[in-house]
Amino acid sequence: MHFANSHIEVVTDRVQTPSRSNPRVWAIVHRKPAVVIAPMTRDGKILLIRQERVPIRAAIWEFPAGQIDESHEPKQDEIENAALRELREETSHELAADGELISLGYYFSSPGFTDEHGYFFLARPVEPCAGAHARDESESILDCRSFSIDELSRMIAENEIRDANTLSICARMAVRGFLSLKSC
């Protein structure tokens, strides 16, 4: 092991693959699984957060997301609870009493160097949390706003949306018929 903390572990592994007769040495970053949530309001708008991202030295618009704390092999209820927690912590919104949390599958964020994978969810409709709910102080969230689907499409087309989580879940929602991304 080269490095480890509560979020990542960097290791070098010798792996044998079907396409190579000799084992390969590969650096791998192990990360806990994550959730990515697409919150949709009752009027069909999408909530995005604007968050400071230190590695890219920029603040970007993205969907709320976060790691699943319970384990590397979480159960479905742990995954769903993490999605609802991140929704509350990052947007100060929650699933409405008549709402639904729709699983949209999972993905690998960057399988060339990490085993990190994320679970996609559409939460609809969402509403502001009852009572005062402060955002998690450990987050670097600058803003949370609702956007129409047309605004979201324009932001994607004009490269205002640049993170893989948001682009990937938008693609998944589009092919599942939950939103229609227009060309701008």
CSV table of C-alpha atoms in Angstrom, one decimal:
chain,number,residue,atom,x,y,z
A,1,MET,CA,0.0,0.0,0.0
A,2,HIS,CA,1.3,3.5,-0.9
A,3,PHE,CA,-1.3,5.6,0.8
A,4,ALA,CA,-4.5,5.3,2.7
A,5,ASN,CA,-7.0,7.6,4.5
A,6,SER,CA,-10.7,7.4,5.2
A,7,HIS,CA,-11.6,8.1,1.5
A,8,ILE,CA,-9.0,6.3,-0.6
A,9,GLU,CA,-6.4,3.6,-0.7
A,10,VAL,CA,-3.6,3.6,-3.3
A,11,VAL,CA,-2.0,0.2,-3.9
A,12,THR,CA,0.2,-1.5,-6.5
A,13,ASP,CA,-1.2,-4.9,-7.6
A,14,ARG,CA,0.1,-7.6,-9.8
A,15,VAL,CA,-2.7,-8.8,-12.0
A,16,GLN,CA,-3.1,-11.6,-14.5
A,17,THR,CA,-5.5,-10.8,-17.4
A,18,PRO,CA,-6.8,-13.2,-20.1
A,19,SER,CA,-5.1,-11.1,-22.8
A,20,ARG,CA,-1.6,-11.3,-21.3
A,21,SER,CA,0.5,-14.3,-20.3
A,22,ASN,CA,2.6,-12.4,-17.9
A,23,PRO,CA,1.2,-10.6,-14.8
A,24,ARG,CA,1.1,-6.8,-15.0
A,25,VAL,CA,1.9,-4.3,-12.3
A,26,TRP,CA,-0.9,-1.8,-11.9
A,27,ALA,CA,-1.5,1.1,-9.5
A,28,ILE,CA,-5.1,1.1,-8.3
A,29,VAL,CA,-7.0,3.6,-6.3
A,30,HIS,CA,-9.7,1.9,-4.1
A,31,ARG,CA,-12.6,4.2,-3.1
A,32,LYS,CA,-15.8,3.6,-1.3
A,33,PRO,CA,-18.8,3.5,-3.6
A,34,ALA,CA,-20.8,6.7,-4.1
A,35,VAL,CA,-24.3,8.0,-5.0
A,36,VAL,CA,-25.3,10.7,-7.5
A,37,ILE,CA,-28.7,12.2,-7.2
A,38,ALA,CA,-30.7,14.1,-9.8
A,39,PRO,CA,-33.3,16.1,-7.7
A,40,MET,CA,-36.4,17.1,-9.7
A,41,THR,CA,-38.9,19.6,-8.4
A,42,ARG,CA,-42.7,19.2,-8.8
A,43,ASP,CA,-42.6,21.6,-11.7
A,44,GLY,CA,-39.9,19.6,-13.5
A,45,LYS,CA,-36.9,21.7,-12.8
A,46,ILE,CA,-33.5,20.1,-11.8
A,47,LEU,CA,-31.5,21.1,-8.8
A,48,LEU,CA,-27.8,21.6,-9.2
A,49,ILE,CA,-25.2,22.6,-6.6
A,50,ARG,CA,-22.2,24.9,-7.4
A,51,GLN,CA,-19.3,23.4,-5.5
A,52,GLU,CA,-15.7,24.3,-5.2
A,53,ARG,CA,-13.4,21.6,-6.5
A,54,VAL,CA,-9.9,22.0,-5.3
A,55,PRO,CA,-8.2,19.6,-7.7
A,56,ILE,CA,-9.4,21.6,-10.7
A,57,ARG,CA,-9.2,25.0,-9.0
A,58,ALA,CA,-12.7,25.9,-10.0
A,59,ALA,CA,-16.3,26.0,-8.7
A,60,ILE,CA,-18.7,24.0,-11.0
A,61,TRP,CA,-22.4,23.2,-11.3
A,62,GLU,CA,-23.1,19.5,-10.6
A,63,PHE,CA,-25.6,17.1,-9.2
A,64,PRO,CA,-25.3,16.3,-5.5
A,65,ALA,CA,-23.2,13.2,-4.8
A,66,GLY,CA,-21.2,11.6,-2.0
A,67,GLN,CA,-19.6,8.4,-0.7
A,68,ILE,CA,-21.5,5.6,1.0
A,69,ASP,CA,-20.0,5.3,4.4
A,70,GLU,CA,-21.3,1.9,5.5
A,71,SER,CA,-19.1,-0.5,3.4
A,72,HIS,CA,-17.5,-1.4,0.1
A,73,GLU,CA,-20.4,-3.8,-0.7
A,74,PRO,CA,-23.4,-1.8,0.5
A,75,LYS,CA,-27.0,-3.2,0.6
A,76,GLN,CA,-29.7,-1.5,-1.4
A,77,ASP,CA,-31.2,0.3,1.7
A,78,GLU,CA,-27.7,1.7,2.6
A,79,ILE,CA,-27.3,3.0,-0.9
A,80,GLU,CA,-30.8,4.6,-0.9
A,81,ASN,CA,-30.2,6.1,2.6
A,82,ALA,CA,-26.9,7.6,1.4
A,83,ALA,CA,-28.7,9.2,-1.6
A,84,LEU,CA,-31.4,10.7,0.6
A,85,ARG,CA,-28.7,12.0,3.1
A,86,GLU,CA,-26.7,13.6,0.3
A,87,LEU,CA,-29.8,15.2,-1.1
A,88,ARG,CA,-30.6,16.8,2.4
A,89,GLU,CA,-27.0,17.8,3.2
A,90,GLU,CA,-26.1,19.3,-0.2
A,91,THR,CA,-29.4,20.9,-1.3
A,92,SER,CA,-31.4,21.3,1.9
A,93,HIS,CA,-34.2,19.5,0.0
A,94,GLU,CA,-35.9,16.2,0.7
A,95,LEU,CA,-38.0,13.7,-1.2
A,96,ALA,CA,-41.7,14.8,-1.0
A,97,ALA,CA,-44.1,12.5,1.0
A,98,ASP,CA,-45.6,11.4,-2.4
A,99,GLY,CA,-42.1,11.3,-4.0
A,100,GLU,CA,-40.2,8.4,-5.5
A,101,LEU,CA,-36.5,7.5,-5.5
A,102,ILE,CA,-35.8,5.9,-8.8
A,103,SER,CA,-32.7,3.8,-9.3
A,104,LEU,CA,-30.9,4.4,-12.6
A,105,GLY,CA,-28.2,1.8,-12.3
A,106,TYR,CA,-24.5,2.4,-11.6
A,107,TYR,CA,-21.3,3.3,-13.4
A,108,PHE,CA,-17.6,3.3,-13.0
A,109,SER,CA,-16.1,6.8,-12.7
A,110,SER,CA,-12.7,6.1,-14.2
A,111,PRO,CA,-12.0,2.4,-14.5
A,112,GLY,CA,-8.4,2.9,-15.8
A,113,PHE,CA,-7.1,3.6,-12.4
A,114,THR,CA,-9.9,3.3,-9.8
A,115,ASP,CA,-12.5,0.8,-8.7
A,116,GLU,CA,-14.8,3.6,-7.6
A,117,HIS,CA,-18.4,3.2,-8.8
A,118,GLY,CA,-21.5,5.3,-8.2
A,119,TYR,CA,-25.2,4.6,-8.0
A,120,PHE,CA,-27.5,6.9,-9.9
A,121,PHE,CA,-30.9,8.1,-8.6
A,122,LEU,CA,-33.6,10.3,-9.7
A,123,ALA,CA,-35.5,11.9,-6.7
A,124,ARG,CA,-38.8,13.3,-7.7
A,125,PRO,CA,-40.5,15.5,-6.6
A,126,VAL,CA,-38.2,17.1,-4.0
A,127,GLU,CA,-39.1,20.0,-1.8
A,128,PRO,CA,-37.2,22.2,0.7
A,129,CYS,CA,-36.6,20.5,4.0
A,130,ALA,CA,-39.1,21.3,6.7
A,131,GLY,CA,-37.7,23.7,9.3
A,132,ALA,CA,-34.2,25.1,9.1
A,133,HIS,CA,-31.7,22.8,7.6
A,134,ALA,CA,-28.1,24.0,7.3
A,135,ARG,CA,-25.8,22.5,4.7
A,136,ASP,CA,-22.9,20.3,5.9
A,137,GLU,CA,-20.1,22.7,6.9
A,138,SER,CA,-17.4,20.3,5.6
A,139,GLU,CA,-18.8,20.8,2.0
A,140,SER,CA,-17.6,23.6,-0.2
A,141,ILE,CA,-21.1,24.3,-1.7
A,142,LEU,CA,-21.5,27.9,-2.8
A,143,ASP,CA,-25.0,27.7,-4.2
A,144,CYS,CA,-28.0,25.5,-5.0
A,145,ARG,CA,-30.4,26.5,-7.7
A,146,SER,CA,-33.1,25.0,-9.9
A,147,PHE,CA,-32.7,24.9,-13.7
A,148,SER,CA,-35.2,24.1,-16.4
A,149,ILE,CA,-34.3,21.2,-18.8
A,150,ASP,CA,-33.7,23.8,-21.5
A,151,GLU,CA,-31.2,25.6,-19.2
A,152,LEU,CA,-29.5,22.3,-18.4
A,153,SER,CA,-29.2,21.4,-22.1
A,154,ARG,CA,-27.7,24.8,-22.8
A,155,MET,CA,-25.2,24.4,-19.9
A,156,ILE,CA,-24.1,21.0,-21.2
A,157,ALA,CA,-23.8,22.3,-24.8
A,158,GLU,CA,-21.8,25.3,-23.7
A,159,ASN,CA,-19.5,23.2,-21.5
A,160,GLU,CA,-20.7,24.8,-18.2
A,161,ILE,CA,-21.5,21.3,-17.0
A,162,ARG,CA,-18.1,19.5,-17.1
A,163,ASP,CA,-18.1,16.8,-14.4
A,164,ALA,CA,-18.5,13.1,-15.4
A,165,ASN,CA,-21.1,12.4,-12.7
A,166,THR,CA,-23.5,15.0,-14.0
A,167,LEU,CA,-23.0,14.3,-17.7
A,168,SER,CA,-23.4,10.5,-17.1
A,169,ILE,CA,-26.6,10.7,-15.1
A,170,CYS,CA,-28.0,13.2,-17.7
A,171,ALA,CA,-27.3,10.6,-20.4
A,172,ARG,CA,-28.9,7.8,-18.3
A,173,MET,CA,-32.0,9.9,-17.6
A,174,ALA,CA,-32.3,10.9,-21.2
A,175,VAL,CA,-32.2,7.3,-22.5
A,176,ARG,CA,-34.6,6.2,-19.8
A,177,GLY,CA,-37.1,8.9,-20.9
A,178,PHE,CA,-36.9,11.1,-17.7
A,179,LEU,CA,-35.7,14.2,-19.6
A,180,SER,CA,-35.2,15.3,-23.1
A,181,LEU,CA,-31.9,17.1,-23.9
A,182,LYS,CA,-32.3,19.4,-26.9
A,183,SER,CA,-29.5,20.4,-29.1
A,184,CYS,CA,-28.6,24.1,-28.6
